[in-house]
Amino acid sequence: MTEEIDFILDSTKESMDGSIAHLEKEFLNIRAGKASPAMLGSVFVDYYGSATPLSQVSKISVPDARTITLQPFEKNMLQVIEKAIMIANIGFNPMNNGDLIIISVPPLTEERRKDLAKQAKVEAEDAKIGIRNVRKDSNNEIKKLEKEGTSEDICKTAEESVQNLTNSYIRKVDELLVTKEAEIMKV
């Protein structure tokens, strides 16, 4: 019977890791002042009829903290990429010089920084909700095992383990949020 509990605990840990990974990915999309190729992660280009990530049709580089340059692999993609960035509505105004697309990343205003910090809090709260849902599902699985004849002591220990995992992952979310907020608010 303990194999089933080990399986539940392993899948709990795996699901909670997934919540943390998702949060980290969402945090990458929240820009924090300095330029980063990840800022363009949500931009898709119409490449011969299919939606293709920007990183697969151009070389994205960051020459300094306020500039992103894109060098398309095909010259005829310049206007398509420029249009895709504008359509993505991520607050950038791309400039096309005939060879490259240059994006100047504007400095964040204090108000915008506060909005981004709120957005980060919302993402962190969503991650916590996901972690708590995993805990609930795991505890329900453990209760099913208890009804099927697994000893009460083993089930209580397993529930405590699930709660300890939940606490550690919630702490991890809080740490990531503090780091992201500091990054956002740094001028």
mmCIF file with all atom_site columns, C-alpha atoms in Angstrom:
data_model
loop_
_atom_site.group_PDB
_atom_site.id
_atom_site.type_symbol
_atom_site.label_atom_id
_atom_site.label_alt_id
_atom_site.label_comp_id
_atom_site.label_asym_id
_atom_site.label_entity_id
_atom_site.label_seq_id
_atom_site.pdbx_PDB_ins_code
_atom_site.Cartn_x
_atom_site.Cartn_y
_atom_site.Cartn_z
_atom_site.occupancy
_atom_site.B_iso_or_equiv
_atom_site.pdbx_formal_charge
_atom_site.auth_seq_id
_atom_site.auth_comp_id
_atom_site.auth_asym_id
_atom_site.auth_atom_id
_atom_site.pdbx_PDB_model_num
ATOM 1   C CA . MET A 1 1   ? 0.000   0.000  0.000   1.00 0.00 ? 1   MET A CA 1
ATOM 2   C CA . THR A 1 2   ? 2.887   2.420  0.634   1.00 0.00 ? 2   THR A CA 1
ATOM 3   C CA . GLU A 1 3   ? 3.824   2.205  -3.068  1.00 0.00 ? 3   GLU A CA 1
ATOM 4   C CA . GLU A 1 4   ? 0.513   3.888  -3.872  1.00 0.00 ? 4   GLU A CA 1
ATOM 5   C CA . ILE A 1 5   ? 1.205   6.611  -1.318  1.00 0.00 ? 5   ILE A CA 1
ATOM 6   C CA . ASP A 1 6   ? 4.730   7.103  -2.715  1.00 0.00 ? 6   ASP A CA 1
ATOM 7   C CA . PHE A 1 7   ? 3.164   7.436  -6.150  1.00 0.00 ? 7   PHE A CA 1
ATOM 8   C CA . ILE A 1 8   ? 0.682   10.040 -4.862  1.00 0.00 ? 8   ILE A CA 1
ATOM 9   C CA . LEU A 1 9   ? 3.489   12.010 -3.187  1.00 0.00 ? 9   LEU A CA 1
ATOM 10  C CA . ASP A 1 10  ? 5.654   11.859 -6.329  1.00 0.00 ? 10  ASP A CA 1
ATOM 11  C CA . SER A 1 11  ? 2.819   13.044 -8.558  1.00 0.00 ? 11  SER A CA 1
ATOM 12  C CA . THR A 1 12  ? 2.001   15.792 -6.020  1.00 0.00 ? 12  THR A CA 1
ATOM 13  C CA . LYS A 1 13  ? 5.599   17.015 -6.122  1.00 0.00 ? 13  LYS A CA 1
ATOM 14  C CA . GLU A 1 14  ? 5.626   16.850 -9.926  1.00 0.00 ? 14  GLU A CA 1
ATOM 15  C CA . SER A 1 15  ? 2.395   18.853 -10.218 1.00 0.00 ? 15  SER A CA 1
ATOM 16  C CA . MET A 1 16  ? 3.634   21.464 -7.760  1.00 0.00 ? 16  MET A CA 1
ATOM 17  C CA . ASP A 1 17  ? 6.894   21.720 -9.732  1.00 0.00 ? 17  ASP A CA 1
ATOM 18  C CA . GLY A 1 18  ? 4.716   22.360 -12.771 1.00 0.00 ? 18  GLY A CA 1
ATOM 19  C CA . SER A 1 19  ? 2.995   25.248 -10.970 1.00 0.00 ? 19  SER A CA 1
ATOM 20  C CA . ILE A 1 20  ? 6.370   26.789 -10.120 1.00 0.00 ? 20  ILE A CA 1
ATOM 21  C CA . ALA A 1 21  ? 7.624   26.348 -13.700 1.00 0.00 ? 21  ALA A CA 1
ATOM 22  C CA . HIS A 1 22  ? 4.456   27.990 -15.033 1.00 0.00 ? 22  HIS A CA 1
ATOM 23  C CA . LEU A 1 23  ? 4.884   30.906 -12.611 1.00 0.00 ? 23  LEU A CA 1
ATOM 24  C CA . GLU A 1 24  ? 8.508   31.403 -13.688 1.00 0.00 ? 24  GLU A CA 1
ATOM 25  C CA . LYS A 1 25  ? 7.398   31.417 -17.333 1.00 0.00 ? 25  LYS A CA 1
ATOM 26  C CA . GLU A 1 26  ? 4.670   33.976 -16.597 1.00 0.00 ? 26  GLU A CA 1
ATOM 27  C CA . PHE A 1 27  ? 7.184   36.142 -14.692 1.00 0.00 ? 27  PHE A CA 1
ATOM 28  C CA . LEU A 1 28  ? 9.407   36.189 -17.789 1.00 0.00 ? 28  LEU A CA 1
ATOM 29  C CA . ASN A 1 29  ? 6.551   37.808 -19.705 1.00 0.00 ? 29  ASN A CA 1
ATOM 30  C CA . ILE A 1 30  ? 6.283   40.611 -17.140 1.00 0.00 ? 30  ILE A CA 1
ATOM 31  C CA . ARG A 1 31  ? 8.941   43.063 -18.216 1.00 0.00 ? 31  ARG A CA 1
ATOM 32  C CA . ALA A 1 32  ? 11.070  44.664 -15.577 1.00 0.00 ? 32  ALA A CA 1
ATOM 33  C CA . GLY A 1 33  ? 12.704  47.672 -17.191 1.00 0.00 ? 33  GLY A CA 1
ATOM 34  C CA . LYS A 1 34  ? 15.654  46.173 -18.972 1.00 0.00 ? 34  LYS A CA 1
ATOM 35  C CA . ALA A 1 35  ? 15.408  44.631 -22.423 1.00 0.00 ? 35  ALA A CA 1
ATOM 36  C CA . SER A 1 36  ? 15.193  40.862 -22.761 1.00 0.00 ? 36  SER A CA 1
ATOM 37  C CA . PRO A 1 37  ? 14.416  38.491 -25.658 1.00 0.00 ? 37  PRO A CA 1
ATOM 38  C CA . ALA A 1 38  ? 11.755  36.907 -23.411 1.00 0.00 ? 38  ALA A CA 1
ATOM 39  C CA . MET A 1 39  ? 9.694   40.109 -23.787 1.00 0.00 ? 39  MET A CA 1
ATOM 40  C CA . LEU A 1 40  ? 8.896   38.986 -27.325 1.00 0.00 ? 40  LEU A CA 1
ATOM 41  C CA . GLY A 1 41  ? 8.015   35.425 -26.303 1.00 0.00 ? 41  GLY A CA 1
ATOM 42  C CA . SER A 1 42  ? 4.306   35.994 -26.882 1.00 0.00 ? 42  SER A CA 1
ATOM 43  C CA . VAL A 1 43  ? 4.771   37.329 -30.439 1.00 0.00 ? 43  VAL A CA 1
ATOM 44  C CA . PHE A 1 44  ? 3.857   34.990 -33.287 1.00 0.00 ? 44  PHE A CA 1
ATOM 45  C CA . VAL A 1 45  ? 4.521   35.718 -36.950 1.00 0.00 ? 45  VAL A CA 1
ATOM 46  C CA . ASP A 1 46  ? 2.509   34.521 -39.940 1.00 0.00 ? 46  ASP A CA 1
ATOM 47  C CA . TYR A 1 47  ? 5.240   32.480 -41.641 1.00 0.00 ? 47  TYR A CA 1
ATOM 48  C CA . TYR A 1 48  ? 3.928   31.024 -44.896 1.00 0.00 ? 48  TYR A CA 1
ATOM 49  C CA . GLY A 1 49  ? 0.465   30.511 -43.430 1.00 0.00 ? 49  GLY A CA 1
ATOM 50  C CA . SER A 1 50  ? 1.327   29.187 -39.983 1.00 0.00 ? 50  SER A CA 1
ATOM 51  C CA . ALA A 1 51  ? 1.730   31.034 -36.682 1.00 0.00 ? 51  ALA A CA 1
ATOM 52  C CA . THR A 1 52  ? 5.423   30.750 -35.835 1.00 0.00 ? 52  THR A CA 1
ATOM 53  C CA . PRO A 1 53  ? 7.232   32.079 -32.732 1.00 0.00 ? 53  PRO A CA 1
ATOM 54  C CA . LEU A 1 54  ? 9.298   35.173 -33.482 1.00 0.00 ? 54  LEU A CA 1
ATOM 55  C CA . SER A 1 55  ? 12.467  33.445 -32.294 1.00 0.00 ? 55  SER A CA 1
ATOM 56  C CA . GLN A 1 56  ? 12.141  30.888 -35.134 1.00 0.00 ? 56  GLN A CA 1
ATOM 57  C CA . VAL A 1 57  ? 12.066  33.463 -37.944 1.00 0.00 ? 57  VAL A CA 1
ATOM 58  C CA . SER A 1 58  ? 14.683  35.918 -36.672 1.00 0.00 ? 58  SER A CA 1
ATOM 59  C CA . LYS A 1 59  ? 17.737  36.299 -34.493 1.00 0.00 ? 59  LYS A CA 1
ATOM 60  C CA . ILE A 1 60  ? 16.827  38.266 -31.375 1.00 0.00 ? 60  ILE A CA 1
ATOM 61  C CA . SER A 1 61  ? 19.631  40.101 -29.600 1.00 0.00 ? 61  SER A CA 1
ATOM 62  C CA . VAL A 1 62  ? 19.938  42.669 -26.838 1.00 0.00 ? 62  VAL A CA 1
ATOM 63  C CA . PRO A 1 63  ? 22.851  45.052 -27.551 1.00 0.00 ? 63  PRO A CA 1
ATOM 64  C CA . ASP A 1 64  ? 22.125  47.149 -24.436 1.00 0.00 ? 64  ASP A CA 1
ATOM 65  C CA . ALA A 1 65  ? 19.637  47.417 -21.563 1.00 0.00 ? 65  ALA A CA 1
ATOM 66  C CA . ARG A 1 66  ? 17.181  49.554 -23.574 1.00 0.00 ? 66  ARG A CA 1
ATOM 67  C CA . THR A 1 67  ? 17.338  47.994 -27.062 1.00 0.00 ? 67  THR A CA 1
ATOM 68  C CA . ILE A 1 68  ? 16.223  44.765 -28.715 1.00 0.00 ? 68  ILE A CA 1
ATOM 69  C CA . THR A 1 69  ? 17.254  44.029 -32.295 1.00 0.00 ? 69  THR A CA 1
ATOM 70  C CA . LEU A 1 70  ? 15.746  41.435 -34.595 1.00 0.00 ? 70  LEU A CA 1
ATOM 71  C CA . GLN A 1 71  ? 17.549  40.154 -37.664 1.00 0.00 ? 71  GLN A CA 1
ATOM 72  C CA . PRO A 1 72  ? 15.104  38.160 -39.821 1.00 0.00 ? 72  PRO A CA 1
ATOM 73  C CA . PHE A 1 73  ? 16.467  35.006 -41.441 1.00 0.00 ? 73  PHE A CA 1
ATOM 74  C CA . GLU A 1 74  ? 14.655  36.093 -44.613 1.00 0.00 ? 74  GLU A CA 1
ATOM 75  C CA . LYS A 1 75  ? 14.710  39.736 -45.736 1.00 0.00 ? 75  LYS A CA 1
ATOM 76  C CA . ASN A 1 76  ? 11.069  39.640 -46.909 1.00 0.00 ? 76  ASN A CA 1
ATOM 77  C CA . MET A 1 77  ? 9.947   38.968 -43.311 1.00 0.00 ? 77  MET A CA 1
ATOM 78  C CA . LEU A 1 78  ? 10.843  42.475 -42.054 1.00 0.00 ? 78  LEU A CA 1
ATOM 79  C CA . GLN A 1 79  ? 7.374   44.005 -42.535 1.00 0.00 ? 79  GLN A CA 1
ATOM 80  C CA . VAL A 1 80  ? 5.621   40.834 -41.359 1.00 0.00 ? 80  VAL A CA 1
ATOM 81  C CA . ILE A 1 81  ? 7.631   40.809 -38.114 1.00 0.00 ? 81  ILE A CA 1
ATOM 82  C CA . GLU A 1 82  ? 7.125   44.543 -37.593 1.00 0.00 ? 82  GLU A CA 1
ATOM 83  C CA . LYS A 1 83  ? 3.358   44.125 -38.025 1.00 0.00 ? 83  LYS A CA 1
ATOM 84  C CA . ALA A 1 84  ? 3.263   41.097 -35.677 1.00 0.00 ? 84  ALA A CA 1
ATOM 85  C CA . ILE A 1 85  ? 4.998   43.085 -32.912 1.00 0.00 ? 85  ILE A CA 1
ATOM 86  C CA . MET A 1 86  ? 2.469   45.908 -33.263 1.00 0.00 ? 86  MET A CA 1
ATOM 87  C CA . ILE A 1 87  ? -0.477  43.475 -33.293 1.00 0.00 ? 87  ILE A CA 1
ATOM 88  C CA . ALA A 1 88  ? 0.860   41.720 -30.164 1.00 0.00 ? 88  ALA A CA 1
ATOM 89  C CA . ASN A 1 89  ? 0.149   44.967 -28.277 1.00 0.00 ? 89  ASN A CA 1
ATOM 90  C CA . ILE A 1 90  ? 3.061   44.634 -25.858 1.00 0.00 ? 90  ILE A CA 1
ATOM 91  C CA . GLY A 1 91  ? 3.809   48.355 -25.784 1.00 0.00 ? 91  GLY A CA 1
ATOM 92  C CA . PHE A 1 92  ? 6.695   48.416 -28.253 1.00 0.00 ? 92  PHE A CA 1
ATOM 93  C CA . ASN A 1 93  ? 7.088   50.563 -31.356 1.00 0.00 ? 93  ASN A CA 1
ATOM 94  C CA . PRO A 1 94  ? 9.400   48.678 -33.755 1.00 0.00 ? 94  PRO A CA 1
ATOM 95  C CA . MET A 1 95  ? 11.586  50.582 -36.225 1.00 0.00 ? 95  MET A CA 1
ATOM 96  C CA . ASN A 1 96  ? 12.617  48.987 -39.511 1.00 0.00 ? 96  ASN A CA 1
ATOM 97  C CA . ASN A 1 97  ? 15.917  50.176 -41.016 1.00 0.00 ? 97  ASN A CA 1
ATOM 98  C CA . GLY A 1 98  ? 15.863  47.821 -44.014 1.00 0.00 ? 98  GLY A CA 1
ATOM 99  C CA . ASP A 1 99  ? 18.153  45.205 -42.439 1.00 0.00 ? 99  ASP A CA 1
ATOM 100 C CA . LEU A 1 100 ? 17.046  45.002 -38.807 1.00 0.00 ? 100 LEU A CA 1
ATOM 101 C CA . ILE A 1 101 ? 14.073  45.751 -36.660 1.00 0.00 ? 101 ILE A CA 1
ATOM 102 C CA . ILE A 1 102 ? 15.093  47.863 -33.700 1.00 0.00 ? 102 ILE A CA 1
ATOM 103 C CA . ILE A 1 103 ? 12.908  48.112 -30.616 1.00 0.00 ? 103 ILE A CA 1
ATOM 104 C CA . SER A 1 104 ? 13.634  50.776 -28.007 1.00 0.00 ? 104 SER A CA 1
ATOM 105 C CA . VAL A 1 105 ? 12.371  49.607 -24.644 1.00 0.00 ? 105 VAL A CA 1
ATOM 106 C CA . PRO A 1 106 ? 10.941  52.669 -22.909 1.00 0.00 ? 106 PRO A CA 1
ATOM 107 C CA . PRO A 1 107 ? 11.738  53.175 -19.238 1.00 0.00 ? 107 PRO A CA 1
ATOM 108 C CA . LEU A 1 108 ? 8.885   52.214 -16.942 1.00 0.00 ? 108 LEU A CA 1
ATOM 109 C CA . THR A 1 109 ? 6.911   54.903 -15.138 1.00 0.00 ? 109 THR A CA 1
ATOM 110 C CA . GLU A 1 110 ? 6.222   54.520 -11.423 1.00 0.00 ? 110 GLU A CA 1
ATOM 111 C CA . GLU A 1 111 ? 2.545   53.835 -12.160 1.00 0.00 ? 111 GLU A CA 1
ATOM 112 C CA . ARG A 1 112 ? 3.433   51.159 -14.730 1.00 0.00 ? 112 ARG A CA 1
ATOM 113 C CA . ARG A 1 113 ? 5.835   49.547 -12.252 1.00 0.00 ? 113 ARG A CA 1
ATOM 114 C CA . LYS A 1 114 ? 3.043   49.317 -9.681  1.00 0.00 ? 114 LYS A CA 1
ATOM 115 C CA . ASP A 1 115 ? 0.710   47.775 -12.287 1.00 0.00 ? 115 ASP A CA 1
ATOM 116 C CA . LEU A 1 116 ? 3.360   45.199 -13.183 1.00 0.00 ? 116 LEU A CA 1
ATOM 117 C CA . ALA A 1 117 ? 3.912   44.412 -9.485  1.00 0.00 ? 117 ALA A CA 1
ATOM 118 C CA . LYS A 1 118 ? 0.145   43.844 -9.130  1.00 0.00 ? 118 LYS A CA 1
ATOM 119 C CA . GLN A 1 119 ? 0.222   41.598 -12.191 1.00 0.00 ? 119 GLN A CA 1
ATOM 120 C CA . ALA A 1 120 ? 3.076   39.616 -10.610 1.00 0.00 ? 120 ALA A CA 1
ATOM 121 C CA . LYS A 1 121 ? 1.022   39.229 -7.403  1.00 0.00 ? 121 LYS A CA 1
ATOM 122 C CA . VAL A 1 122 ? -1.941  37.926 -9.411  1.00 0.00 ? 122 VAL A CA 1
ATOM 123 C CA . GLU A 1 123 ? 0.295   35.370 -11.154 1.00 0.00 ? 123 GLU A CA 1
ATOM 124 C CA . ALA A 1 124 ? 1.771   34.302 -7.798  1.00 0.00 ? 124 ALA A CA 1
ATOM 125 C CA . GLU A 1 125 ? -1.702  33.918 -6.304  1.00 0.00 ? 125 GLU A CA 1
ATOM 126 C CA . ASP A 1 126 ? -2.750  31.789 -9.294  1.00 0.00 ? 126 ASP A CA 1
ATOM 127 C CA . ALA A 1 127 ? 0.276   29.566 -8.683  1.00 0.00 ? 127 ALA A CA 1
ATOM 128 C CA . LYS A 1 128 ? -0.664  29.225 -4.998  1.00 0.00 ? 128 LYS A CA 1
ATOM 129 C CA . ILE A 1 129 ? -4.211  28.274 -5.973  1.00 0.00 ? 129 ILE A CA 1
ATOM 130 C CA . GLY A 1 130 ? -2.810  25.635 -8.325  1.00 0.00 ? 130 GLY A CA 1
ATOM 131 C CA . ILE A 1 131 ? -0.591  24.248 -5.559  1.00 0.00 ? 131 ILE A CA 1
ATOM 132 C CA . ARG A 1 132 ? -3.525  24.129 -3.121  1.00 0.00 ? 132 ARG A CA 1
ATOM 133 C CA . ASN A 1 133 ? -5.667  22.342 -5.710  1.00 0.00 ? 133 ASN A CA 1
ATOM 134 C CA . VAL A 1 134 ? -2.924  19.727 -6.096  1.00 0.00 ? 134 VAL A CA 1
ATOM 135 C CA . ARG A 1 135 ? -2.909  19.333 -2.302  1.00 0.00 ? 135 ARG A CA 1
ATOM 136 C CA . LYS A 1 136 ? -6.695  18.831 -2.267  1.00 0.00 ? 136 LYS A CA 1
ATOM 137 C CA . ASP A 1 137 ? -6.539  16.233 -5.048  1.00 0.00 ? 137 ASP A CA 1
ATOM 138 C CA . SER A 1 138 ? -3.705  14.373 -3.323  1.00 0.00 ? 138 SER A CA 1
ATOM 139 C CA . ASN A 1 139 ? -5.518  14.349 0.008   1.00 0.00 ? 139 ASN A CA 1
ATOM 140 C CA . ASN A 1 140 ? -8.638  12.999 -1.706  1.00 0.00 ? 140 ASN A CA 1
ATOM 141 C CA . GLU A 1 141 ? -6.548  10.176 -3.227  1.00 0.00 ? 141 GLU A CA 1
ATOM 142 C CA . ILE A 1 142 ? -5.104  9.400  0.213   1.00 0.00 ? 142 ILE A CA 1
ATOM 143 C CA . LYS A 1 143 ? -8.618  9.321  1.734   1.00 0.00 ? 143 LYS A CA 1
ATOM 144 C CA . LYS A 1 144 ? -9.686  6.857  -0.984  1.00 0.00 ? 144 LYS A CA 1
ATOM 145 C CA . LEU A 1 145 ? -6.765  4.604  -0.024  1.00 0.00 ? 145 LEU A CA 1
ATOM 146 C CA . GLU A 1 146 ? -7.791  4.855  3.631   1.00 0.00 ? 146 GLU A CA 1
ATOM 147 C CA . LYS A 1 147 ? -11.331 3.712  2.712   1.00 0.00 ? 147 LYS A CA 1
ATOM 148 C CA . GLU A 1 148 ? -9.798  0.825  0.750   1.00 0.00 ? 148 GLU A CA 1
ATOM 149 C CA . GLY A 1 149 ? -8.016  -0.421 3.860   1.00 0.00 ? 149 GLY A CA 1
ATOM 150 C CA . THR A 1 150 ? -4.714  1.452  4.169   1.00 0.00 ? 150 THR A CA 1
ATOM 151 C CA . SER A 1 151 ? -3.912  2.077  7.833   1.00 0.00 ? 151 SER A CA 1
ATOM 152 C CA . GLU A 1 152 ? -4.995  5.387  9.311   1.00 0.00 ? 152 GLU A CA 1
ATOM 153 C CA . ASP A 1 153 ? -1.468  6.155  10.596  1.00 0.00 ? 153 ASP A CA 1
ATOM 154 C CA . ILE A 1 154 ? 0.075   5.739  7.143   1.00 0.00 ? 154 ILE A CA 1
ATOM 155 C CA . CYS A 1 155 ? -2.611  7.989  5.626   1.00 0.00 ? 155 CYS A CA 1
ATOM 156 C CA . LYS A 1 156 ? -2.160  10.684 8.305   1.00 0.00 ? 156 LYS A CA 1
ATOM 157 C CA . THR A 1 157 ? 1.610   10.647 7.707   1.00 0.00 ? 157 THR A CA 1
ATOM 158 C CA . ALA A 1 158 ? 1.014   10.938 3.966   1.00 0.00 ? 158 ALA A CA 1
ATOM 159 C CA . GLU A 1 159 ? -1.363  13.891 4.478   1.00 0.00 ? 159 GLU A CA 1
ATOM 160 C CA . GLU A 1 160 ? 1.283   15.580 6.649   1.00 0.00 ? 160 GLU A CA 1
ATOM 161 C CA . SER A 1 161 ? 3.837   15.009 3.889   1.00 0.00 ? 161 SER A CA 1
ATOM 162 C CA . VAL A 1 162 ? 1.482   16.574 1.336   1.00 0.00 ? 162 VAL A CA 1
ATOM 163 C CA . GLN A 1 163 ? 0.965   19.564 3.650   1.00 0.00 ? 163 GLN A CA 1
ATOM 164 C CA . ASN A 1 164 ? 4.743   19.953 4.119   1.00 0.00 ? 164 ASN A CA 1
ATOM 165 C CA . LEU A 1 165 ? 5.208   19.882 0.346   1.00 0.00 ? 165 LEU A CA 1
ATOM 166 C CA . THR A 1 166 ? 2.442   22.472 -0.019  1.00 0.00 ? 166 THR A CA 1
ATOM 167 C CA . ASN A 1 167 ? 4.066   24.747 2.570   1.00 0.00 ? 167 ASN A CA 1
ATOM 168 C CA . SER A 1 168 ? 7.484   24.531 0.911   1.00 0.00 ? 168 SER A CA 1
ATOM 169 C CA . TYR A 1 169 ? 6.079   25.278 -2.557  1.00 0.00 ? 169 TYR A CA 1
ATOM 170 C CA . ILE A 1 170 ? 4.018   28.213 -1.250  1.00 0.00 ? 170 ILE A CA 1
ATOM 171 C CA . ARG A 1 171 ? 7.233   29.579 0.319   1.00 0.00 ? 171 ARG A CA 1
ATOM 172 C CA . LYS A 1 172 ? 8.976   29.138 -3.032  1.00 0.00 ? 172 LYS A CA 1
ATOM 173 C CA . VAL A 1 173 ? 6.196   31.129 -4.762  1.00 0.00 ? 173 VAL A CA 1
ATOM 174 C CA . ASP A 1 174 ? 6.527   33.898 -2.164  1.00 0.00 ? 174 ASP A CA 1
ATOM 175 C CA . GLU A 1 175 ? 10.314  34.013 -2.688  1.00 0.00 ? 175 GLU A CA 1
ATOM 176 C CA . LEU A 1 176 ? 9.891   34.239 -6.466  1.00 0.00 ? 176 LEU A CA 1
ATOM 177 C CA . LEU A 1 177 ? 7.343   37.033 -6.023  1.00 0.00 ? 177 LEU A CA 1
ATOM 178 C CA . VAL A 1 178 ? 9.623   39.047 -3.721  1.00 0.00 ? 178 VAL A CA 1
ATOM 179 C CA . THR A 1 179 ? 12.457  38.702 -6.242  1.00 0.00 ? 179 THR A CA 1
ATOM 180 C CA . LYS A 1 180 ? 10.239  39.714 -9.172  1.00 0.00 ? 180 LYS A CA 1
ATOM 181 C CA . GLU A 1 181 ? 8.765   42.700 -7.317  1.00 0.00 ? 181 GLU A CA 1
ATOM 182 C CA . ALA A 1 182 ? 12.262  43.918 -6.432  1.00 0.00 ? 182 ALA A CA 1
ATOM 183 C CA . GLU A 1 183 ? 13.276  43.539 -10.085 1.00 0.00 ? 183 GLU A CA 1
ATOM 184 C CA . ILE A 1 184 ? 10.191  45.466 -11.251 1.00 0.00 ? 184 ILE A CA 1
ATOM 185 C CA . MET A 1 185 ? 10.527  48.307 -8.752  1.00 0.00 ? 185 MET A CA 1
ATOM 186 C CA . LYS A 1 186 ? 14.289  48.787 -9.315  1.00 0.00 ? 186 LYS A CA 1
ATOM 187 C CA . VAL A 1 187 ? 14.779  51.987 -11.328 1.00 0.00 ? 187 VAL A CA 1
#
